[in-house]
JSON list of C-alpha atoms in Angstrom, two decimals:
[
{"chain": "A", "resi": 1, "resn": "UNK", "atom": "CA", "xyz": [2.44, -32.10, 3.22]},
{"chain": "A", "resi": 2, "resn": "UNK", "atom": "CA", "xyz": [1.81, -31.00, 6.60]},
{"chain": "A", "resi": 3, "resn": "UNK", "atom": "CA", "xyz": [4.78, -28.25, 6.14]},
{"chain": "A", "resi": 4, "resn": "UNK", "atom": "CA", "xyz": [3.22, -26.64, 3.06]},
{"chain": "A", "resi": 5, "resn": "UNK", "atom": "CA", "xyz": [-0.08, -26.51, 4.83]},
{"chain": "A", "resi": 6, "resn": "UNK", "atom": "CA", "xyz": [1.56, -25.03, 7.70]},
{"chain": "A", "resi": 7, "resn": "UNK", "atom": "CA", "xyz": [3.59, -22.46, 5.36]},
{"chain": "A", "resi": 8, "resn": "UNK", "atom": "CA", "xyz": [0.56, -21.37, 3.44]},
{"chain": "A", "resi": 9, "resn": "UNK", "atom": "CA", "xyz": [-1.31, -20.90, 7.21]},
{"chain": "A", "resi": 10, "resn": "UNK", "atom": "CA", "xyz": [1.43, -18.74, 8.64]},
{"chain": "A", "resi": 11, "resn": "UNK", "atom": "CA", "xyz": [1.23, -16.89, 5.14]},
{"chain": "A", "resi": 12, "resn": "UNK", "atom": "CA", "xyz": [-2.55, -16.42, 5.33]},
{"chain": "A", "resi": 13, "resn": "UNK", "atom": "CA", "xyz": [-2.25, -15.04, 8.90]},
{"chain": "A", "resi": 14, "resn": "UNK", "atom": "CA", "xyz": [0.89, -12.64, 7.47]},
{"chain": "A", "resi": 15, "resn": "UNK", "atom": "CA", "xyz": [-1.71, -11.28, 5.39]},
{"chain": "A", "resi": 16, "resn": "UNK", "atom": "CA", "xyz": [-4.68, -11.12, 7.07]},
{"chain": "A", "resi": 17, "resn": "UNK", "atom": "CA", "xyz": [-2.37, -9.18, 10.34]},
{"chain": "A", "resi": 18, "resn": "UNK", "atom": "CA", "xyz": [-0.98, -6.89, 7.19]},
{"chain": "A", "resi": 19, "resn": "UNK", "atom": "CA", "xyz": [-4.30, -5.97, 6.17]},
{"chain": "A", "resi": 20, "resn": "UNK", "atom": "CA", "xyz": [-6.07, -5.36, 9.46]},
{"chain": "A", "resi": 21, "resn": "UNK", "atom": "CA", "xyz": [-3.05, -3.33, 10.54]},
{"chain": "A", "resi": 22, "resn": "UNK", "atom": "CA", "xyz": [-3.85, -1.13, 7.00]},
{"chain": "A", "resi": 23, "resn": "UNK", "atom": "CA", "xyz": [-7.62, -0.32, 8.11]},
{"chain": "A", "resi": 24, "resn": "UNK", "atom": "CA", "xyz": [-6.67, 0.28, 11.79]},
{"chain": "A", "resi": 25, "resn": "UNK", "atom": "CA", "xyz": [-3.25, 2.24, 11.20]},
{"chain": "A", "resi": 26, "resn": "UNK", "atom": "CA", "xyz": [-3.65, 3.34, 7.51]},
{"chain": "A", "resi": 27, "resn": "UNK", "atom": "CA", "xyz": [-0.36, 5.61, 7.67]},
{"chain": "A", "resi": 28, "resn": "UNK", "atom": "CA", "xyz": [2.79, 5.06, 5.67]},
{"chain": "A", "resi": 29, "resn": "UNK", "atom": "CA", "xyz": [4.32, 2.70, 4.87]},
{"chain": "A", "resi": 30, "resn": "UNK", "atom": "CA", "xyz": [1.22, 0.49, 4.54]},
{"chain": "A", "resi": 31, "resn": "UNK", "atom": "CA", "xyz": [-0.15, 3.16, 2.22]},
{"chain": "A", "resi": 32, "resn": "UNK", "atom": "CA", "xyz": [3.13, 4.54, 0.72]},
{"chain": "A", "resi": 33, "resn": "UNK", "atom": "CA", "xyz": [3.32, 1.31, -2.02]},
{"chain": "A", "resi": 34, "resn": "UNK", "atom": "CA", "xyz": [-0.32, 1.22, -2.73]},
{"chain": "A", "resi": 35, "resn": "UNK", "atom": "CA", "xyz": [-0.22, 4.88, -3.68]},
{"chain": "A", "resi": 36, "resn": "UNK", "atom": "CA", "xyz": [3.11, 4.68, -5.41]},
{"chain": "A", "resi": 37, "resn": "UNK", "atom": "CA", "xyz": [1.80, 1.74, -7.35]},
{"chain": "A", "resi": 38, "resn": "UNK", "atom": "CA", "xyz": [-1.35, 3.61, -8.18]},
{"chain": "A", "resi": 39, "resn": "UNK", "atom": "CA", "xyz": [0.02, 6.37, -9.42]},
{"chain": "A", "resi": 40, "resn": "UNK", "atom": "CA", "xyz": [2.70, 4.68, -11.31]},
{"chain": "A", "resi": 41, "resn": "UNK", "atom": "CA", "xyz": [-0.44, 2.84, -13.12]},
{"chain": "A", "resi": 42, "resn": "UNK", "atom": "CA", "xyz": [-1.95, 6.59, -13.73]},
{"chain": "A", "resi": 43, "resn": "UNK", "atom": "CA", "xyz": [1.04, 7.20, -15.60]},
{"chain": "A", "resi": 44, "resn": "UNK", "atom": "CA", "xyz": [2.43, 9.55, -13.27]},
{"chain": "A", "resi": 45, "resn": "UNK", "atom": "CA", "xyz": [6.49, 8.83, -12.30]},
{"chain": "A", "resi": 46, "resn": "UNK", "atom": "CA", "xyz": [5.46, 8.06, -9.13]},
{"chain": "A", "resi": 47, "resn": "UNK", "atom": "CA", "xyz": [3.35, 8.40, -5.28]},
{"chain": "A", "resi": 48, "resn": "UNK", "atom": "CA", "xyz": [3.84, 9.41, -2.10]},
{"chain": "A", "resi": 49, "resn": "UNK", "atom": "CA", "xyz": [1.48, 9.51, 1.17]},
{"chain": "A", "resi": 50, "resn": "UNK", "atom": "CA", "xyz": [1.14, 13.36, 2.21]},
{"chain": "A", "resi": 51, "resn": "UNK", "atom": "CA", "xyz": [-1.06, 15.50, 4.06]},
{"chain": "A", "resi": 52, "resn": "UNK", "atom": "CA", "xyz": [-0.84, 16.72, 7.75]},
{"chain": "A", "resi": 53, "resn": "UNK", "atom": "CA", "xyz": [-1.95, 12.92, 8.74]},
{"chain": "A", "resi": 54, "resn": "UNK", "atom": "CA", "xyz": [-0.18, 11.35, 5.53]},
{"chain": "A", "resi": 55, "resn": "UNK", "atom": "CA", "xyz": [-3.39, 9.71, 4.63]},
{"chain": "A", "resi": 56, "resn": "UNK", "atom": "CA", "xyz": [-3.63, 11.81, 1.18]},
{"chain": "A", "resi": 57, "resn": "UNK", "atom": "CA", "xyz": [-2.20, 10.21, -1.90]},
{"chain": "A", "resi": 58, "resn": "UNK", "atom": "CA", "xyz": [0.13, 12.28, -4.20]},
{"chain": "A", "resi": 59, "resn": "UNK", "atom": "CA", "xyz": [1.02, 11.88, -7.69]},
{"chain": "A", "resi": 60, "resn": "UNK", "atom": "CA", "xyz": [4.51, 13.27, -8.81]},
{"chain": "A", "resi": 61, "resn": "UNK", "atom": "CA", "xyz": [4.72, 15.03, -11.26]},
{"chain": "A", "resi": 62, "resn": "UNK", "atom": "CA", "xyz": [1.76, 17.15, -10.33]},
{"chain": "A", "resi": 63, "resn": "UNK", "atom": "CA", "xyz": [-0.01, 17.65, -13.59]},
{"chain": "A", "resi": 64, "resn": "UNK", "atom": "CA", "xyz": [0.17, 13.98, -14.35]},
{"chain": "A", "resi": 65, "resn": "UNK", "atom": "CA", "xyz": [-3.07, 11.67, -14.87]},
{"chain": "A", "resi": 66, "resn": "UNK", "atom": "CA", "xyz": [-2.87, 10.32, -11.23]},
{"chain": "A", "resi": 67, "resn": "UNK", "atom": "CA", "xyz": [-3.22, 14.49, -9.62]}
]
């Protein structure tokens, strides 16, 4: 018992550090599968981070729902 509770801790913390490390550093690759997911649910074919700071989400191709 204590070894699941300690799994699902170490887990939590995974998350939490993944997360914090989005808002503070919100660059590719944290954003790279959000977008891609995103745009993949827009019914584009797919995402990528771009912009000069590669904070802008991109839909490919361009004149899909996700642009």
């Amino acid at each position: 018992m204590k070894a699941v509770a300690f799994v699902l801790l170490w887990a939590l913390l995974l998350c939490v550090a993944v997360e914090v490390a989005h808002v503070y550093y919100p660059r590719c690759p944290y954003d790279q599968l959000r977008c891609n997911a995103q745009c993949v649910v827009d019914g584009c074919l797919m995402g990528y981070c771009g912009g000069l700071d590669y904070k802008i989400c991109k839909c490919l191709p361009v004149g899909c729902s996700g642009n």
